[in-house]
Amino acid sequence: MMDKAEAMEQAPVYDPATGGRIAEVPIMDAAAVRAAVARARDAQPAWAALPLKERCRRLTRFRDLIVERADTLATLISRETGKPRLEALTHEILPVADVVTWLAHRGPRILRPRRVALRWFKHKKSLIVYRPRGVVGVIAPWNTPFHVALRDALTALAAGNAVVVKPSEVTPLCLLAAKDVWNATGMPEDLLQVVTGAGPTGAALIDAGIQKVNFTGAVSTGRRIAAACGERLIPCTLELGGKAPLIVCDDADVERAARAIVWGGFANNGQLCVGVERVYATAANYDTLVARVAELTRGLRQGAPASDEVDLGAVTFARQIDTAERLVADACQKGARLLTGGRRLPGPGQFYEPAVLADCTHDMLVMREEIFGPVVPIMRVESEAQAFELANGSHLGLAAYVFSGNRRQALARAQQLAAGAVMVNDILTHAAFAEAPFGGIKSSGYGRVQGEDGLRDMCDIVHVNVDRFTFWRTEPFWFPYSDRKYRHALRALPLLLGRHGILSRIGRWL
Ligand code: NAD
């Protein structure tokens, strides 16, 4: 096995803070991926045969080891992604530990066979059964590589599936480290596997006979994944890009909103799918807000994440700096004011000063395209109504944020925002609530991870129906058909389901 991996072509992994090469990992070809999936398929039935409670209990062993080794893992995640260790701990390791804890507490109840009360067929009993799908393929991005991949993998495992993870080629090391932790728990090694490589390895995984794909990544790749899954008729959950708006209402606490904008825009160097990507404020707060956001941003400390005393580390993926530069240049050329930052720092590491743009308009690409980097554009709007309208105008719909002093009103308006999740007076954290569904609408994807919906999505939903008593040798709808039967059915239809039919009137109580 090892010899084969060594014989494969290798891909380098770089430390974004220094530009130094830190490791090489195999680029796995289609045959290697197929073999991994075959091993996972063999391991799955024995795992699925365990009661769910027992599966979850065993998964907590993995959680316990992750927590025990948190310092080592945080250091590795930080080195590979460039993010501060505190973010590695709180954005990646903590939510993974929490997902397992939630699955262990709630999973058995959520996946318990469920009775469905039939309204007509009272002599029959219906059960909804949640059965594992088989082998689930998880294809992950580089921005929160540990959390995204393991959140989906552990949920799939709890549901009784085997899992093959394809981490991003930019950040495979933390998943390989997670695999070492898995092996150390004594669980069947083939149940959770990691295949390394770039796009073609991911494509090979979809083609390797798996039963479901959980993909997180770019919109353009998502389209290719959906097409490949459509071709093979396997379900996929797509977690794609975001362009989260943050609306500062007239009655908002401006200081809290400004701090939220700075954290929401620059945490993980802006490389968060739910990060604050555009800000709308009316004249009531605009000048104070813009000045405060710029001031707070100037106070951020940027540097190599080897020190825990930095707020912003290195940009994980060099291409994001090119995108930031392009969008800032376009905005400035169209009249935006660059209040601070917006400068690429001299190498070898990948650093870009966090940029705040004021006086933005929707003519500017920065208000419409996903930035996924350390740039916060702010726009002055005529009214709150215009802010909500512009917020909903994007082709993306992952997250949205509203800051308001009137919580009740904000909650009502939040429900009108076109996004998979909306927070009032807070940002980002919803993405790590293990008990709540997470996912997008419009081009941000479909399907949900986390919560009851995410767990059930890892299952085939099977309806089992049985007669309580079987007295009759036949049923009225069975053969033979006749003109008499047809006329009876025709007469019964309005009596049962017409405007004044019995079921139309009393169906709700049955
Ligand atoms: P990407 O689409 O380039 O890559 C994601 C993964 O897909 C990688 O593992 C990659 O190797 C693989 N891949 C690429 N081509 C493939 C193919 N043809 N078949 C199968 N797999 C293939 O995305 P990225 O640059 O790694 O991540 C950044 C994007 O991810 C951003 O747009 C961001 O908004 C999005 N994202 C979304 C969420 C979410 O939950 N909605 C979370 C994190 C990141």
Coordinates of C-alpha atoms and ligand atoms in Angstrom, one line a residue:
M1 CA 0.0 0.0 0.0
M2 CA 2.7 2.4 1.1
D3 CA 4.9 1.4 -1.9
K4 CA 2.1 2.2 -4.2
A5 CA 1.6 5.7 -2.7
E6 CA 5.3 6.3 -3.0
A7 CA 5.2 5.3 -6.7
M8 CA 2.4 7.9 -7.4
E9 CA 3.1 11.4 -8.6
Q10 CA 3.5 13.8 -5.6
A11 CA 2.0 17.3 -5.1
P12 CA 3.8 19.8 -2.9
V13 CA 2.0 21.5 0.0
Y14 CA 3.2 25.0 1.0
D15 CA 3.2 27.1 4.1
P16 CA 1.4 30.3 3.0
A17 CA 3.2 32.4 5.6
T18 CA 6.7 31.5 4.4
G19 CA 6.2 30.1 0.9
G20 CA 8.2 27.1 2.1
R21 CA 7.4 23.6 1.0
I22 CA 6.2 21.6 4.0
A23 CA 5.2 18.3 2.6
E24 CA 4.4 16.3 -0.5
V25 CA 1.3 14.1 -0.9
P26 CA 0.4 11.5 -3.5
I27 CA -1.8 12.5 -6.4
M28 CA -4.1 9.5 -6.4
D29 CA -5.4 8.3 -9.8
A30 CA -8.7 6.7 -10.6
A31 CA -7.5 3.2 -9.9
A32 CA -6.3 4.2 -6.4
V33 CA -9.6 6.0 -5.7
R34 CA -11.7 3.0 -6.9
A35 CA -9.7 0.7 -4.6
A36 CA -10.3 3.0 -1.6
V37 CA -14.0 3.1 -2.3
A38 CA -14.1 -0.7 -2.7
R39 CA -12.4 -1.1 0.7
A40 CA -14.9 1.4 2.2
R41 CA -17.8 -0.5 0.7
D42 CA -16.5 -3.8 2.3
A43 CA -16.2 -2.1 5.7
Q44 CA -19.6 -0.5 5.7
P45 CA -22.1 -3.3 6.4
A46 CA -20.5 -4.3 9.7
W47 CA -20.5 -0.7 10.8
A48 CA -24.1 -0.2 9.7
A49 CA -25.2 -3.3 11.6
L50 CA -24.2 -1.7 14.9
P51 CA -27.0 0.2 16.7
L52 CA -26.7 3.9 16.0
K53 CA -26.1 4.6 19.7
E54 CA -23.1 2.3 19.6
R55 CA -21.8 4.0 16.4
C56 CA -22.1 7.4 18.0
R57 CA -20.4 6.1 21.2
R58 CA -17.5 4.9 19.1
L59 CA -17.3 8.2 17.3
T60 CA -16.9 10.0 20.6
R61 CA -13.6 8.1 21.0
F62 CA -12.4 10.0 17.9
R63 CA -13.7 13.3 19.3
D64 CA -11.9 12.6 22.6
L65 CA -8.6 12.1 20.8
I66 CA -9.1 15.2 18.6
V67 CA -9.7 17.2 21.8
E68 CA -6.6 15.6 23.5
R69 CA -4.5 16.5 20.5
A70 CA -6.0 19.9 19.8
D71 CA -2.8 21.8 20.3
T72 CA -0.9 19.7 17.8
L73 CA -3.7 19.8 15.3
A74 CA -4.3 23.5 15.7
T75 CA -0.6 24.1 15.0
L76 CA -0.8 22.0 11.8
I77 CA -4.0 23.6 10.6
S78 CA -2.5 27.0 11.2
R79 CA 0.7 26.2 9.4
E80 CA -1.1 24.7 6.4
T81 CA -3.8 27.4 6.0
G82 CA -2.0 30.5 7.4
K83 CA -4.8 31.2 9.9
P84 CA -4.0 32.0 13.6
R85 CA -4.1 29.0 15.9
L86 CA -7.0 30.5 17.8
E87 CA -9.1 30.3 14.6
A88 CA -7.8 26.8 14.0
L89 CA -9.1 25.9 17.4
T90 CA -12.4 27.7 17.4
H91 CA -13.4 27.6 13.7
E92 CA -12.2 24.0 13.0
I93 CA -11.5 21.8 15.9
L94 CA -14.2 23.0 18.4
P95 CA -17.1 22.6 15.9
V96 CA -16.0 19.2 14.9
A97 CA -15.9 18.1 18.5
D98 CA -19.3 19.6 19.0
V99 CA -20.8 17.9 16.0
V100 CA -19.8 14.5 17.4
T101 CA -21.2 15.4 20.8
W102 CA -24.5 16.5 19.2
L103 CA -24.7 13.4 17.1
A104 CA -24.2 11.2 20.1
H105 CA -26.9 13.0 22.1
R106 CA -29.5 13.5 19.4
G107 CA -28.6 11.2 16.5
P108 CA -30.4 8.1 17.9
R109 CA -33.6 10.0 18.3
I110 CA -33.5 11.7 14.9
L111 CA -32.9 8.4 13.0
R112 CA -35.3 6.3 15.0
P113 CA -37.9 4.7 12.8
R114 CA -40.9 7.1 12.7
R115 CA -44.6 6.3 12.6
V116 CA -46.7 8.1 10.0
A117 CA -50.4 8.2 10.8
L118 CA -52.3 7.3 7.6
R119 CA -55.6 9.1 7.2
W120 CA -57.6 6.6 5.1
F121 CA -55.8 3.3 5.5
K122 CA -56.4 3.0 9.2
H123 CA -55.9 -0.8 9.0
K124 CA -52.3 -0.3 7.8
K125 CA -49.3 0.9 9.7
S126 CA -46.5 3.0 8.1
L127 CA -43.0 3.4 9.4
I128 CA -40.3 5.7 8.0
V129 CA -36.9 4.1 8.3
Y130 CA -33.6 5.8 7.8
R131 CA -31.1 3.5 6.2
P132 CA -27.4 4.4 5.4
R133 CA -26.8 5.1 1.8
G134 CA -23.5 3.1 1.5
V135 CA -20.3 5.0 0.7
V136 CA -20.4 8.8 0.9
G137 CA -17.8 10.9 -0.9
V138 CA -16.9 14.2 0.8
I139 CA -15.1 16.7 -1.4
A140 CA -13.7 19.6 0.6
P141 CA -12.3 23.1 0.1
W142 CA -9.1 24.7 1.6
N143 CA -10.6 27.6 3.7
T144 CA -11.9 25.6 6.6
P145 CA -10.5 22.2 5.6
F146 CA -10.7 20.4 8.9
H147 CA -14.2 21.5 9.9
V148 CA -16.0 21.1 6.6
A149 CA -14.6 17.7 5.7
L150 CA -15.0 16.2 9.2
R151 CA -18.4 17.7 9.9
D152 CA -19.8 15.9 6.8
A153 CA -17.7 12.7 7.3
L154 CA -18.8 12.2 10.9
T155 CA -22.4 12.9 10.2
A156 CA -22.3 10.3 7.4
L157 CA -20.5 7.8 9.6
A158 CA -23.1 8.3 12.4
A159 CA -25.8 7.5 9.9
G160 CA -24.0 4.2 9.2
N161 CA -22.2 5.0 6.0
A162 CA -18.5 4.6 5.1
V163 CA -16.8 7.7 4.0
V164 CA -14.0 8.7 1.5
V165 CA -12.8 12.2 1.9
K166 CA -11.1 14.2 -0.9
P167 CA -9.5 17.2 0.8
S168 CA -8.4 20.2 -1.2
E169 CA -5.0 19.8 -2.8
V170 CA -4.0 23.1 -1.1
T171 CA -4.6 21.8 2.4
P172 CA -4.6 18.0 2.6
L173 CA -2.3 17.6 5.7
C174 CA -4.9 18.3 8.4
L175 CA -7.1 15.6 6.9
L176 CA -4.3 13.2 6.8
A177 CA -3.6 14.0 10.4
A178 CA -7.3 13.5 11.2
K179 CA -7.0 10.1 9.5
D180 CA -4.1 9.2 11.8
V181 CA -6.3 10.1 14.8
W182 CA -9.0 7.9 13.4
N183 CA -6.6 5.0 13.0
A184 CA -5.4 5.5 16.6
T185 CA -9.0 5.0 17.9
G186 CA -8.9 1.4 16.8
M187 CA -11.9 1.8 14.5
P188 CA -11.9 0.0 11.2
E189 CA -9.4 1.9 9.1
D190 CA -11.3 1.4 5.8
L191 CA -14.4 3.0 7.2
L192 CA -12.9 6.5 6.9
Q193 CA -10.4 7.1 4.1
V194 CA -8.7 10.1 2.6
V195 CA -7.8 10.3 -1.0
T196 CA -5.4 13.0 -2.0
G197 CA -5.0 14.9 -5.3
A198 CA -6.7 17.7 -7.2
G199 CA -9.8 18.0 -9.4
P200 CA -9.3 14.7 -11.3
T201 CA -9.1 12.8 -8.0
G202 CA -12.4 14.3 -6.9
A203 CA -13.9 13.5 -10.3
A204 CA -12.6 9.9 -9.9
L205 CA -14.3 9.7 -6.5
I206 CA -17.7 10.6 -8.0
D207 CA -17.1 7.9 -10.6
A208 CA -16.0 5.2 -8.2
G209 CA -19.5 3.8 -7.4
I210 CA -20.3 5.9 -4.3
Q211 CA -23.9 6.6 -3.2
K212 CA -23.8 10.3 -2.3
V213 CA -21.5 13.3 -2.7
N214 CA -21.2 16.2 -0.2
F215 CA -19.3 18.9 -2.0
T216 CA -18.1 22.2 -0.6
G217 CA -16.3 24.6 -3.0
A218 CA -16.7 27.1 -5.8
V219 CA -19.9 27.6 -7.8
S220 CA -18.2 26.8 -11.0
T221 CA -17.0 23.4 -9.6
G222 CA -20.4 22.8 -8.1
R223 CA -21.9 22.9 -11.5
R224 CA -19.5 20.2 -12.7
I225 CA -20.2 18.1 -9.6
A226 CA -23.9 18.4 -10.1
A227 CA -23.6 17.3 -13.8
A228 CA -21.4 14.4 -12.9
C229 CA -23.8 13.3 -10.1
G230 CA -26.8 13.8 -12.5
E231 CA -25.1 11.5 -15.0
R232 CA -24.7 8.8 -12.4
L233 CA -28.0 9.5 -10.7
I234 CA -26.4 9.9 -7.3
P235 CA -27.6 12.6 -4.9
C236 CA -25.3 15.5 -4.0
T237 CA -25.4 18.3 -1.5
L238 CA -23.7 21.4 -2.8
E239 CA -22.2 24.0 -0.4
L240 CA -21.0 26.8 -2.7
G241 CA -20.0 30.4 -2.6
G242 CA -21.5 33.3 -0.7
K243 CA -21.9 37.0 -0.9
A244 CA -23.3 37.8 2.6
P245 CA -24.7 41.2 3.0
L246 CA -24.7 43.0 6.3
I247 CA -27.4 45.6 6.8
V248 CA -27.0 48.3 9.4
C249 CA -30.5 49.6 10.3
D250 CA -31.0 53.1 11.4
D251 CA -31.6 52.0 15.0
A252 CA -28.6 49.7 15.2
D253 CA -25.8 49.8 17.8
V254 CA -23.2 51.2 15.5
E255 CA -20.2 50.1 17.6
R256 CA -21.4 46.5 17.7
A257 CA -22.1 46.6 14.0
A258 CA -18.6 48.0 13.2
R259 CA -16.9 45.4 15.3
A260 CA -19.0 42.6 13.7
I261 CA -18.1 44.0 10.2
V262 CA -14.4 43.9 11.0
W263 CA -14.5 40.4 12.4
G264 CA -16.9 39.1 9.8
G265 CA -15.0 40.6 7.0
F266 CA -11.4 39.7 8.1
A267 CA -11.6 36.5 10.2
N268 CA -9.6 33.9 8.3
N269 CA -8.5 36.8 6.0
G270 CA -12.0 37.0 4.6
Q271 CA -11.8 33.4 3.3
L272 CA -15.1 32.3 4.8
C273 CA -18.1 31.4 2.7
V274 CA -20.4 33.1 5.3
G275 CA -18.0 36.1 5.8
V276 CA -19.3 39.7 5.5
E277 CA -18.9 40.5 1.8
R278 CA -20.8 43.8 1.5
V279 CA -22.2 46.3 3.9
Y280 CA -25.3 48.6 3.5
A281 CA -26.0 51.6 5.8
T282 CA -28.2 54.6 5.5
A283 CA -27.1 58.2 6.1
A284 CA -28.2 57.9 9.7
N285 CA -25.1 55.8 10.6
Y286 CA -23.0 55.8 7.4
D287 CA -20.2 58.3 8.3
T288 CA -19.8 57.1 11.9
L289 CA -19.8 53.4 10.8
V290 CA -17.3 53.9 8.0
A291 CA -14.9 55.8 10.2
R292 CA -15.1 53.2 13.0
V293 CA -14.7 50.2 10.6
A294 CA -11.6 51.8 9.2
E295 CA -10.2 52.7 12.6
L296 CA -10.7 49.1 13.9
T297 CA -9.2 47.7 10.8
R298 CA -6.1 49.8 11.1
G299 CA -5.7 48.3 14.6
L300 CA -5.6 44.7 13.4
R301 CA -2.3 42.9 13.8
Q302 CA -1.2 41.0 10.8
G303 CA 1.7 38.5 10.6
A304 CA 2.9 35.0 10.5
P305 CA 0.6 32.8 12.6
A306 CA 3.5 31.2 14.3
S307 CA 2.8 33.9 16.9
D308 CA -0.6 33.7 18.7
E309 CA -0.5 37.5 19.0
V310 CA -1.8 38.2 15.5
D311 CA -5.3 38.7 14.3
L312 CA -4.8 38.0 10.6
G313 CA -2.3 35.4 9.4
A314 CA -1.4 34.6 5.8
V315 CA -3.9 34.3 2.9
T316 CA -4.2 30.6 2.3
F317 CA -4.6 30.6 -1.4
A318 CA -2.5 33.0 -3.4
R319 CA -5.2 33.5 -6.1
Q320 CA -7.4 35.2 -3.5
I321 CA -4.9 38.1 -3.4
D322 CA -5.1 38.5 -7.2
T323 CA -8.9 38.6 -6.8
A324 CA -8.8 41.2 -4.0
E325 CA -6.4 43.4 -6.0
R326 CA -8.6 43.2 -9.1
L327 CA -11.8 44.0 -7.2
V328 CA -10.2 46.9 -5.2
A329 CA -8.8 48.4 -8.4
D330 CA -12.1 48.2 -10.2
A331 CA -13.9 49.8 -7.2
C332 CA -11.4 52.6 -6.9
Q333 CA -11.5 53.3 -10.6
K334 CA -15.3 53.6 -10.3
G335 CA -15.2 56.1 -7.4
A336 CA -14.8 54.0 -4.2
R337 CA -12.6 55.4 -1.4
L338 CA -9.9 53.0 -0.1
L339 CA -9.8 54.0 3.5
T340 CA -7.1 51.6 4.6
G341 CA -5.1 48.6 3.4
G342 CA -5.4 47.1 0.0
R343 CA -1.6 46.5 -0.4
R344 CA 0.1 43.2 -1.1
L345 CA 3.0 42.9 1.3
P346 CA 6.4 41.8 0.0
G347 CA 6.9 38.0 -0.1
P348 CA 7.8 35.3 0.3
G349 CA 4.6 34.7 2.4
Q350 CA 1.1 35.5 1.1
F351 CA 0.0 38.7 2.9
Y352 CA -2.5 41.4 1.9
E353 CA -3.4 44.4 4.1
P354 CA -7.1 44.2 5.0
A355 CA -8.9 46.7 2.9
V356 CA -11.9 48.9 3.7
L357 CA -13.7 50.5 0.7
A358 CA -16.3 53.3 1.3
D359 CA -18.8 54.8 -1.1
C360 CA -19.3 51.6 -3.1
T361 CA -22.0 51.1 -5.6
H362 CA -23.5 48.1 -7.4
D363 CA -21.6 49.2 -10.6
M364 CA -18.5 47.9 -8.8
L365 CA -17.6 44.2 -9.1
V366 CA -16.7 44.1 -5.4
M367 CA -20.4 44.5 -4.5
R368 CA -21.5 41.6 -6.8
E369 CA -18.7 39.0 -7.1
E370 CA -17.6 36.8 -4.3
I371 CA -14.4 38.3 -2.9
F372 CA -13.3 35.5 -0.5
G373 CA -10.4 37.7 0.7
P374 CA -9.7 40.5 3.1
V375 CA -11.8 43.3 1.6
V376 CA -14.9 45.0 3.0
P377 CA -16.9 47.2 0.7
I378 CA -19.5 49.6 2.3
M379 CA -22.3 51.3 0.4
R380 CA -24.5 54.2 1.5
V381 CA -28.1 53.5 0.7
E382 CA -31.1 55.8 0.4
S383 CA -33.3 53.7 2.8
E384 CA -33.4 50.4 4.7
A385 CA -35.9 49.2 2.1
Q386 CA -33.2 49.7 -0.6
A387 CA -30.7 47.9 1.5
F388 CA -33.0 44.8 1.7
E389 CA -33.7 45.0 -2.0
L390 CA -30.0 45.1 -2.9
A391 CA -29.2 42.4 -0.4
N392 CA -31.6 40.1 -2.2
G393 CA -30.4 41.0 -5.6
S394 CA -27.4 38.7 -5.6
H395 CA -27.2 35.4 -7.5
L396 CA -25.8 33.9 -4.3
G397 CA -27.7 33.3 -1.1
L398 CA -25.8 31.6 1.7
A399 CA -25.9 34.0 4.7
A400 CA -27.1 37.5 5.5
Y401 CA -26.9 39.7 8.6
V402 CA -29.1 42.4 10.0
F403 CA -28.1 44.8 12.8
S404 CA -31.0 46.6 14.4
G405 CA -32.1 47.9 17.8
N406 CA -35.6 46.5 17.2
R407 CA -35.1 42.8 17.5
R408 CA -38.7 41.8 16.8
Q409 CA -38.9 43.9 13.7
A410 CA -35.5 42.7 12.6
L411 CA -36.5 39.1 13.0
A412 CA -39.5 39.6 10.8
R413 CA -37.5 41.3 8.1
A414 CA -34.7 38.8 8.4
Q415 CA -37.1 36.1 7.2
Q416 CA -37.5 38.1 3.9
L417 CA -33.8 37.9 3.1
A418 CA -32.9 35.5 0.3
A419 CA -30.3 33.4 2.1
G420 CA -30.0 29.9 3.7
A421 CA -29.3 31.6 7.1
V422 CA -29.9 35.0 8.5
M423 CA -28.5 36.3 11.8
V424 CA -29.8 39.4 13.7
N425 CA -27.1 41.3 15.6
D426 CA -24.5 38.6 15.1
I427 CA -22.4 37.0 12.3
L428 CA -20.7 33.8 11.2
T429 CA -21.3 31.6 14.3
H430 CA -24.5 30.1 12.8
A431 CA -22.3 28.1 10.5
A432 CA -21.1 26.1 13.5
F433 CA -24.4 25.4 15.2
A434 CA -24.4 21.6 15.1
E435 CA -28.1 21.5 15.7
A436 CA -29.2 23.9 12.9
P437 CA -29.2 23.1 9.2
F438 CA -26.6 24.9 7.1
G439 CA -26.7 25.5 3.3
G440 CA -27.5 27.9 0.6
I441 CA -30.2 28.9 -1.8
K442 CA -29.9 30.2 -5.4
S443 CA -26.3 29.6 -6.8
S444 CA -25.0 29.0 -3.2
G445 CA -26.1 25.4 -3.6
Y446 CA -28.7 23.0 -2.4
G447 CA -29.2 20.4 0.3
R448 CA -28.3 20.9 3.9
V449 CA -25.6 19.8 6.3
Q450 CA -25.8 19.8 10.1
G451 CA -28.9 19.4 12.2
E452 CA -31.7 16.9 11.7
D453 CA -31.9 17.7 8.0
G454 CA -28.2 17.1 7.4
L455 CA -28.2 13.8 9.3
R456 CA -31.3 12.5 7.5
D457 CA -29.8 13.6 4.2
M458 CA -27.0 11.0 4.8
C459 CA -29.7 8.3 4.7
D460 CA -32.0 6.6 2.2
I461 CA -35.5 7.3 3.4
V462 CA -37.5 4.1 3.3
H463 CA -41.3 3.8 3.8
V464 CA -42.3 0.4 5.3
N465 CA -46.0 -0.4 5.4
V466 CA -47.8 -3.4 7.0
D467 CA -51.4 -4.5 7.4
R468 CA -52.5 -4.6 11.0
F469 CA -54.8 -7.5 10.1
T470 CA -55.3 -9.2 6.8
F471 CA -58.8 -10.6 6.5
W472 CA -59.3 -10.2 2.9
R473 CA -57.9 -12.2 0.0
T474 CA -58.1 -9.2 -2.3
E475 CA -58.5 -5.4 -2.2
P476 CA -61.1 -3.2 -4.0
F477 CA -58.5 -1.6 -6.3
W478 CA -56.9 -4.9 -7.4
F479 CA -57.9 -6.8 -10.6
P480 CA -60.3 -7.5 -12.1
Y481 CA -61.3 -4.0 -13.3
S482 CA -64.9 -3.5 -14.5
D483 CA -67.3 -0.8 -15.6
R484 CA -69.1 -1.2 -12.3
K485 CA -65.9 -0.6 -10.3
Y486 CA -65.2 2.5 -12.4
R487 CA -68.7 3.9 -11.7
H488 CA -68.4 3.3 -8.0
A489 CA -65.0 5.0 -7.9
L490 CA -66.4 7.9 -9.9
R491 CA -69.2 8.3 -7.5
A492 CA -67.0 8.0 -4.4
L493 CA -64.5 10.7 -5.6
P494 CA -66.7 13.7 -4.8
L495 CA -68.1 12.1 -1.7
L496 CA -64.6 11.7 -0.3
L497 CA -62.6 14.5 -1.9
G498 CA -64.9 16.9 -3.5
R499 CA -65.6 20.4 -2.0
H500 CA -68.1 18.9 0.5
G501 CA -66.5 15.5 0.6
I502 CA -65.9 13.7 3.9
L503 CA -62.1 13.8 3.8
S504 CA -62.1 17.4 2.6
R505 CA -64.1 18.4 5.7
I506 CA -62.8 16.1 8.4
G507 CA -59.5 14.9 7.0
R508 CA -57.5 17.1 9.3
W509 CA -58.8 15.2 12.3
L510 CA -58.1 11.8 10.9
Ligands
NAD1 P1 -12.9 24.5 -5.5 O1 -14.2 24.3 -6.1 O2 -11.8 25.0 -6.4 O3 -12.4 23.1 -4.9 C1 -13.2 22.4 -3.9 C2 -12.8 20.9 -4.0 O4 -13.3 20.4 -5.2 C3 -11.3 20.7 -3.9 O5 -11.1 19.5 -3.2 C4 -11.0 20.4 -5.4 O6 -9.8 19.6 -5.6 C5 -12.2 19.7 -5.9 N1 -12.5 19.7 -7.3 C6 -12.1 20.6 -8.2 N2 -12.6 20.2 -9.4 C7 -13.3 19.1 -9.3 C8 -14.0 18.2 -10.2 N3 -14.1 18.5 -11.5 N4 -14.6 17.1 -9.7 C9 -14.5 16.8 -8.3 N5 -13.8 17.6 -7.5 C10 -13.2 18.7 -7.9 O7 -13.1 25.4 -4.3 P2 -12.0 26.0 -3.3 O8 -11.2 27.1 -4.0 O9 -11.3 24.9 -2.6 O10 -12.9 26.7 -2.2 C11 -13.4 28.0 -2.2 C12 -14.8 28.1 -2.5 O11 -15.5 27.3 -1.6 C13 -15.4 29.5 -2.3 O12 -16.2 29.8 -3.4 C14 -16.2 29.4 -1.0 O13 -17.3 30.3 -0.9 C15 -16.7 28.0 -1.1 N6 -17.0 27.5 0.2 C16 -18.3 27.2 0.5 C17 -18.7 26.8 1.8 C18 -20.1 26.5 2.1 O14 -20.4 25.9 3.1 N7 -21.1 27.0 1.3 C19 -17.7 26.6 2.7 C20 -16.4 26.8 2.4 C21 -16.0 27.3 1.1

